[in-house]
Coordinates of C-alpha atoms in Angstrom, one line a residue:
M1 CA 108.2 73.0 38.1
Q2 CA 109.2 74.3 34.7
L3 CA 106.7 74.1 32.0
D4 CA 104.4 76.0 29.6
G5 CA 101.8 77.3 31.9
L6 CA 99.1 76.3 29.4
A7 CA 100.5 72.8 29.2
F8 CA 100.4 72.6 33.0
E9 CA 96.8 73.3 33.5
G10 CA 95.7 69.7 33.1
V11 CA 98.5 68.4 35.3
E12 CA 97.8 70.9 38.1
A13 CA 94.1 70.0 38.0
E14 CA 94.8 66.3 38.3
I15 CA 97.2 66.9 41.2
F16 CA 94.8 69.2 42.9
K17 CA 92.0 66.6 42.6
L18 CA 94.0 63.6 43.7
T19 CA 95.7 65.3 46.7
G20 CA 92.5 66.7 48.0
G21 CA 93.4 70.3 47.2
L22 CA 96.4 70.5 49.6
L23 CA 98.4 72.6 47.2
L24 CA 99.3 76.2 46.5
N25 CA 100.1 77.3 42.9
I26 CA 102.6 80.2 42.4
D27 CA 103.0 81.5 38.9
M28 CA 106.4 82.9 38.0
D29 CA 104.7 85.7 36.0
F30 CA 104.3 87.8 39.1
L31 CA 108.1 88.2 39.0
M32 CA 108.1 90.1 35.7
V33 CA 109.5 93.6 36.2
R34 CA 108.1 96.7 34.6
I35 CA 109.2 96.4 31.0
T36 CA 107.4 96.4 27.7
Q37 CA 106.0 93.3 26.2
R38 CA 108.3 93.6 23.2
S39 CA 111.4 94.0 25.4
A40 CA 110.4 91.0 27.4
Y41 CA 110.1 88.8 24.4
K42 CA 113.2 90.2 22.8
F43 CA 115.1 89.2 26.0
L44 CA 113.8 85.7 25.7
A45 CA 114.8 85.5 22.0
L46 CA 118.3 86.8 22.7
R47 CA 117.4 90.0 20.7
S48 CA 118.3 92.5 23.3
G49 CA 121.1 93.0 25.8
M50 CA 118.9 92.4 28.9
S51 CA 119.9 89.6 31.3
K52 CA 117.6 87.1 32.9
Q53 CA 118.0 89.0 36.1
D54 CA 116.7 92.1 34.4
A55 CA 113.5 90.5 33.2
F56 CA 112.6 88.6 36.4
D57 CA 112.9 89.6 40.0
T58 CA 114.6 86.4 41.2
E59 CA 115.5 87.8 44.6
Q60 CA 111.8 88.4 45.4
L61 CA 111.0 84.9 44.3
L62 CA 113.7 83.4 46.6
K63 CA 112.3 85.6 49.5
C64 CA 108.7 84.5 48.9
M65 CA 109.5 80.9 48.5
G66 CA 111.7 80.8 51.5
E67 CA 108.9 82.4 53.6
L68 CA 106.3 80.0 52.3
K69 CA 108.5 77.0 53.0
S70 CA 108.9 78.2 56.5
G71 CA 105.2 78.3 57.0
Q72 CA 104.7 82.1 56.7
S73 CA 102.1 84.0 54.6
V74 CA 103.4 86.3 51.8
N75 CA 102.0 89.1 49.6
I76 CA 102.5 88.3 45.9
P77 CA 102.4 91.1 43.3
I78 CA 99.7 91.0 40.7
Y79 CA 100.9 91.3 37.1
D80 CA 98.8 93.2 34.5
F81 CA 99.2 91.3 31.3
K82 CA 97.2 93.8 29.3
N83 CA 99.7 96.6 30.1
H84 CA 102.6 94.3 30.8
R85 CA 103.6 95.6 34.2
R86 CA 103.1 94.9 37.8
C87 CA 100.1 96.5 39.6
S88 CA 102.0 98.7 42.0
E89 CA 99.3 98.7 44.7
S90 CA 97.7 95.3 44.1
F91 CA 98.9 92.2 46.0
R92 CA 97.5 88.7 46.6
K93 CA 98.0 87.3 50.1
V94 CA 98.7 83.6 50.1
N95 CA 99.2 81.2 53.0
A96 CA 101.7 78.4 53.2
S97 CA 100.4 75.0 52.1
D98 CA 101.4 71.3 52.3
V99 CA 102.3 71.4 48.6
I100 CA 103.6 74.4 46.8
I101 CA 103.8 74.4 43.0
L102 CA 106.0 77.0 41.4
E103 CA 105.0 77.4 37.8
G104 CA 106.9 79.1 35.1
I105 CA 108.9 78.5 31.9
L106 CA 112.2 79.8 33.3
V107 CA 112.2 78.5 36.9
F108 CA 115.0 76.1 36.2
H109 CA 117.5 78.8 35.0
D110 CA 118.7 80.0 38.4
Q111 CA 120.5 77.4 40.5
R112 CA 119.4 78.9 43.7
V113 CA 115.8 78.5 42.7
R114 CA 116.4 74.9 41.6
E115 CA 118.0 74.1 45.0
M116 CA 114.8 75.1 46.8
M117 CA 112.7 72.5 44.9
D118 CA 112.0 69.1 46.2
M119 CA 110.9 67.8 42.8
K120 CA 111.5 69.4 39.4
I121 CA 108.9 68.5 36.8
F122 CA 109.0 69.4 33.1
V123 CA 105.6 69.1 31.3
D124 CA 106.3 68.6 27.6
T125 CA 103.3 69.3 25.4
D126 CA 103.1 69.2 21.6
A127 CA 103.8 72.6 20.0
D128 CA 100.4 72.6 18.1
V129 CA 98.6 72.1 21.4
R130 CA 100.6 74.8 23.1
L131 CA 99.8 77.3 20.3
A132 CA 96.1 76.4 20.3
R133 CA 95.9 77.0 24.1
R134 CA 97.8 80.3 23.8
I135 CA 95.4 81.6 21.2
R136 CA 92.4 80.7 23.3
R137 CA 93.9 82.2 26.5
D138 CA 95.2 85.4 24.9
T139 CA 92.0 86.1 23.0
V140 CA 89.6 85.3 25.7
E141 CA 91.4 86.4 28.9
R142 CA 93.8 89.1 27.6
G143 CA 91.8 90.9 25.0
R144 CA 94.1 90.3 22.1
D145 CA 93.4 89.3 18.5
V146 CA 94.5 86.1 16.8
C147 CA 97.0 87.9 14.4
S148 CA 98.9 89.5 17.2
V149 CA 99.1 86.2 19.0
L150 CA 100.4 84.4 16.0
E151 CA 103.0 87.1 15.2
Q152 CA 104.2 87.1 18.8
Y153 CA 104.4 83.3 18.9
G154 CA 106.3 83.0 15.6
R155 CA 108.8 85.9 16.2
F156 CA 109.5 85.5 19.9
V157 CA 107.7 82.8 21.8
K158 CA 108.7 79.7 19.7
P159 CA 112.4 80.8 19.3
A160 CA 112.6 81.6 23.0
F161 CA 111.2 78.2 23.8
D162 CA 113.8 76.4 21.6
D163 CA 116.7 78.5 22.9
F164 CA 115.9 78.8 26.6
V165 CA 113.1 76.5 27.9
L166 CA 113.7 73.3 26.0
P167 CA 117.4 73.0 27.0
S168 CA 116.6 73.4 30.7
K169 CA 114.7 70.1 30.5
K170 CA 117.9 68.5 31.6
Y171 CA 117.4 69.8 35.1
A172 CA 114.1 68.0 35.5
D173 CA 113.6 65.0 37.8
V174 CA 110.5 64.0 36.0
I175 CA 109.4 64.7 32.4
I176 CA 105.7 64.4 31.6
P177 CA 104.9 64.0 27.9
R178 CA 101.4 64.9 26.8
G179 CA 100.7 67.0 29.9
G180 CA 97.6 66.3 31.9
D181 CA 96.5 63.6 29.4
N182 CA 99.3 61.4 30.7
H183 CA 97.4 59.9 33.6
V184 CA 100.0 57.3 34.5
A185 CA 102.7 59.9 35.0
V186 CA 100.4 62.2 37.0
D187 CA 99.3 59.3 39.2
L188 CA 102.9 58.5 40.0
I189 CA 103.7 62.1 40.9
V190 CA 100.6 62.2 43.1
Q191 CA 101.6 59.0 44.9
H192 CA 105.0 60.5 45.5
I193 CA 103.4 63.6 47.0
R194 CA 101.2 61.6 49.2
T195 CA 104.2 59.6 50.4
K196 CA 106.0 62.8 51.3
L197 CA 103.0 64.2 53.0
G198 CA 102.9 61.1 55.2
Q199 CA 106.6 61.5 56.3
H200 CA 107.9 63.3 59.4
D201 CA 108.6 66.9 58.7
L202 CA 112.3 66.4 59.2
C203 CA 112.4 63.8 56.4
K204 CA 111.0 66.5 54.0
I205 CA 113.7 68.9 55.1
Y206 CA 116.6 66.3 55.0
P207 CA 116.0 63.8 52.2
N208 CA 118.8 61.6 53.7
V209 CA 116.9 60.9 56.9
Y210 CA 114.9 57.7 56.8
V211 CA 112.4 56.5 59.3
I212 CA 111.5 52.8 59.0
Q213 CA 107.9 52.2 58.2
T214 CA 105.8 52.1 61.4
T215 CA 103.6 49.1 62.1
F216 CA 101.7 48.1 65.2
Q217 CA 104.4 45.6 65.9
I218 CA 107.1 48.3 65.9
R219 CA 104.9 50.6 67.9
G220 CA 104.3 47.9 70.4
M221 CA 108.0 47.2 70.8
H222 CA 108.7 50.9 71.4
T223 CA 106.0 50.9 74.0
L224 CA 107.8 48.1 75.8
I225 CA 111.3 49.4 75.8
R226 CA 110.2 52.9 76.8
D227 CA 108.4 51.5 79.9
R228 CA 110.5 52.3 82.9
D229 CA 109.2 49.2 84.7
I230 CA 110.2 46.6 82.1
T231 CA 112.7 44.0 83.2
T232 CA 116.3 44.1 81.8
P233 CA 115.9 40.7 79.9
D234 CA 112.8 42.0 78.2
F235 CA 114.3 45.4 77.5
V236 CA 117.3 43.6 75.8
F237 CA 115.0 41.2 73.9
Y238 CA 112.8 43.9 72.3
S239 CA 115.7 46.3 71.8
D240 CA 117.5 43.6 69.9
R241 CA 114.4 43.0 67.7
L242 CA 114.2 46.7 66.9
I243 CA 117.9 47.1 66.3
R244 CA 117.8 44.2 63.8
L245 CA 115.0 46.0 61.8
V246 CA 117.0 49.2 61.8
V247 CA 120.2 47.4 60.6
E248 CA 118.3 45.6 57.9
H249 CA 116.8 48.9 56.7
G250 CA 120.2 50.5 56.8
L251 CA 121.8 47.8 54.7
G252 CA 119.1 48.5 52.1
H253 CA 120.8 51.9 51.4
L254 CA 124.1 50.4 50.4
P255 CA 125.1 50.5 46.7
F256 CA 124.5 47.3 44.7
T257 CA 125.2 45.8 41.2
E258 CA 123.0 43.5 39.2
K259 CA 123.9 39.8 39.5
Q260 CA 122.6 36.7 37.9
V261 CA 122.6 33.2 39.5
V262 CA 121.4 29.8 38.5
T263 CA 118.8 28.3 40.7
P264 CA 118.6 24.6 41.6
T265 CA 115.9 24.2 38.9
G266 CA 118.4 25.4 36.3
S267 CA 116.7 28.7 35.8
V268 CA 118.5 32.1 35.8
Y269 CA 117.5 34.5 38.5
T270 CA 118.4 38.2 38.2
G271 CA 119.1 39.8 41.5
V272 CA 121.5 42.2 43.1
D273 CA 124.9 41.9 44.8
F274 CA 125.7 44.4 47.6
C275 CA 129.1 46.1 48.0
K276 CA 131.7 43.9 49.7
K277 CA 133.7 46.7 51.4
L278 CA 131.6 47.3 54.5
C279 CA 132.3 47.7 58.2
G280 CA 130.5 48.8 61.3
V281 CA 131.7 51.4 63.9
S282 CA 130.0 51.5 67.3
I283 CA 130.1 54.6 69.5
I284 CA 131.1 53.2 73.0
R285 CA 129.3 52.1 74.9
S286 CA 125.6 52.2 73.9
G287 CA 126.6 51.5 70.3
E288 CA 128.0 48.1 71.3
S289 CA 124.5 46.9 71.8
M290 CA 123.9 47.1 68.1
E291 CA 126.9 45.0 67.1
N292 CA 125.2 41.6 67.5
A293 CA 122.5 42.5 65.1
L294 CA 125.0 43.7 62.6
R295 CA 127.0 40.5 62.9
A296 CA 123.9 38.5 62.4
C297 CA 123.1 40.3 59.2
C298 CA 126.7 40.5 57.8
K299 CA 128.7 37.4 58.4
G300 CA 132.3 38.2 59.4
I301 CA 131.9 42.0 59.2
K302 CA 134.7 44.1 60.7
I303 CA 133.6 46.4 63.5
G304 CA 135.5 49.3 64.8
K305 CA 135.0 51.3 68.0
I306 CA 135.0 55.0 68.9
L307 CA 135.0 56.3 72.5
I308 CA 134.0 59.9 73.1
H309 CA 134.8 60.9 76.7
R310 CA 134.3 64.2 78.6
D311 CA 137.6 65.1 80.2
G312 CA 136.8 66.4 83.6
D313 CA 134.8 69.7 83.9
N314 CA 136.6 71.6 81.1
G315 CA 134.1 70.5 78.5
K316 CA 136.7 69.1 76.1
Q317 CA 136.1 65.7 74.5
L318 CA 138.9 63.2 73.9
I319 CA 138.3 60.6 71.1
Y320 CA 139.8 57.1 71.3
E321 CA 139.4 54.9 68.3
K322 CA 140.1 51.5 67.0
L323 CA 139.2 51.3 63.3
P324 CA 140.0 49.0 60.3
N325 CA 143.1 50.1 58.6
D326 CA 141.4 50.3 55.2
I327 CA 138.3 52.1 56.5
S328 CA 138.7 54.8 53.9
E329 CA 137.8 52.2 51.3
R330 CA 134.7 51.0 53.0
H331 CA 131.1 52.0 53.5
V332 CA 130.6 52.5 57.2
L333 CA 127.5 51.7 59.4
L334 CA 127.9 54.0 62.4
L335 CA 126.0 52.6 65.4
D336 CA 124.5 54.5 68.3
P337 CA 121.0 53.7 69.6
V338 CA 120.1 57.3 70.6
L339 CA 120.7 60.5 68.7
A340 CA 120.2 63.3 71.2
T341 CA 122.2 66.5 70.8
G342 CA 124.2 65.2 67.9
N343 CA 127.5 66.5 69.4
S344 CA 129.0 63.1 70.0
A345 CA 127.8 61.9 66.7
N346 CA 129.4 64.8 64.9
Q347 CA 132.7 64.1 66.7
A348 CA 132.6 60.5 65.6
I349 CA 131.7 61.4 62.0
E350 CA 134.4 64.0 61.8
L351 CA 136.9 61.4 62.9
L352 CA 135.7 59.0 60.1
V353 CA 135.9 61.8 57.5
K354 CA 139.5 62.6 58.7
K355 CA 140.3 58.9 58.2
G356 CA 139.3 59.3 54.6
V357 CA 135.8 57.9 54.7
P358 CA 133.6 59.8 52.2
E359 CA 130.7 61.5 53.9
N360 CA 128.2 59.8 51.6
H361 CA 129.7 56.4 52.5
I362 CA 128.5 56.7 56.1
I363 CA 125.1 55.4 57.3
F364 CA 124.2 56.4 60.9
L365 CA 121.9 53.9 62.5
N366 CA 119.9 54.5 65.7
L367 CA 116.7 53.5 67.4
I368 CA 115.4 57.0 68.3
S369 CA 116.4 60.5 67.3
A370 CA 115.7 63.9 68.6
P371 CA 115.0 66.7 66.1
E372 CA 117.8 68.8 67.6
G373 CA 120.3 65.9 66.9
I374 CA 119.1 65.4 63.3
H375 CA 119.4 69.1 62.6
C376 CA 122.9 69.2 64.2
V377 CA 124.2 66.2 62.2
C378 CA 122.5 66.8 58.8
R379 CA 123.5 70.5 58.6
R380 CA 127.1 69.6 59.2
F381 CA 127.2 66.5 57.1
P382 CA 124.4 66.8 54.5
S383 CA 125.5 63.8 52.4
L384 CA 125.4 61.3 55.3
K385 CA 122.3 59.1 55.7
I386 CA 120.5 58.6 59.0
V387 CA 118.3 55.6 59.6
T388 CA 116.1 55.5 62.7
S389 CA 112.9 53.7 63.9
E390 CA 111.3 56.8 65.5
I391 CA 111.8 60.6 65.8
D392 CA 110.9 61.8 69.3
A393 CA 109.5 65.2 70.3
A394 CA 112.5 67.2 71.6
L395 CA 115.3 67.5 74.2
N396 CA 114.5 68.7 77.7
E397 CA 116.6 71.2 79.7
E398 CA 118.9 68.4 80.7
F399 CA 119.5 67.5 77.0
R400 CA 117.7 64.2 77.4
V401 CA 115.4 62.9 74.6
I402 CA 111.7 63.3 75.4
P403 CA 109.7 61.0 75.7
G404 CA 112.9 59.0 75.1
L405 CA 113.8 55.7 76.9
G406 CA 116.4 56.8 79.5
E407 CA 120.0 55.8 79.6
F408 CA 120.1 53.1 76.9
G409 CA 123.5 51.7 77.7
D410 CA 122.7 51.4 81.5
R411 CA 119.4 49.7 80.8
Y412 CA 120.8 47.4 78.1
F413 CA 123.8 46.2 80.1
G414 CA 122.0 46.1 83.4
T415 CA 124.1 48.9 85.1
D416 CA 121.2 51.2 85.9
I417 CA 120.6 50.0 89.4

């Protein structure tokens, strides 16, 4: 988050209260290198030749944030504001938390830092309020007098804000006017945080991975199709129900345009119109089990096929395909009920990309996914979307999804006897 630290106090307090304290606040001030106060503010006001990298230890910030995001504890330097230097032997040990807030007026300037953020917030507070808070903080907490605070603010802080901080507002995902007094904006942010905390960890790592909302009905159907003693007709019936839900959810991620229609009552209804250029591609043979649900949702949709076959014992994979001639102009729903290692999926996606399909035009639909498969696909194709109904625990030594549901194709088509 980029903001005036004083402006952020109210926002942080509200987020802390509404999330039950599940957050860690990191102040960018600990990154200040050993320079004089005057030099630091000259830098901010473009009155010296120092670069941003000279004034802030960005490399250490990246290191600390990377370790915290991976769940590790870190030692953060303590900055002495009275003498304007780091305390060489003083550190604060902090542990990773569910929510990490990086606070600082210049945190948006380095692209590498911005890319580590899941949400970028700019708290915009009136200049008079910022000045009043600065006077109170610097006189009470930092032992300064009002005259020196006002001189510093007028000569360096205000020009620096106008030249450096305010323009970086363009990078923010959310701009909060009036700071912590804006309860509506704070509530929306807290609700977003709570939603993210309720997601599977992989959905936090890969924002293009979507798990349909779990209900007792969905959980019950998963219980049935995972039961090894279920009959084939029942397996097909409940699998089809789940597949239909996944397909419907996947269609919700297609681009749309606003459209108005006239209802039978003569009233105008404003809705949406989805893109017309759409096709499905099933990975033979398990993927063919998802075709009926797609046809039921999209009348007359074209469906292509990809066969990935292991050629003997040499480990090579041959790909056979039959795809629409204009597939490069379409959004593609890639169908495969189980994402295990991700190797076959990557082969299929690579073929689609070679055929001219933009990566962000591919939506990969499956019933269950293994974490290893999600990592494999998302790291190679980060713009692709994955829609699944459940993320399982892992792969076993035989590369089978655990707890999984066995060989889906054999069970669905009745060839597992």
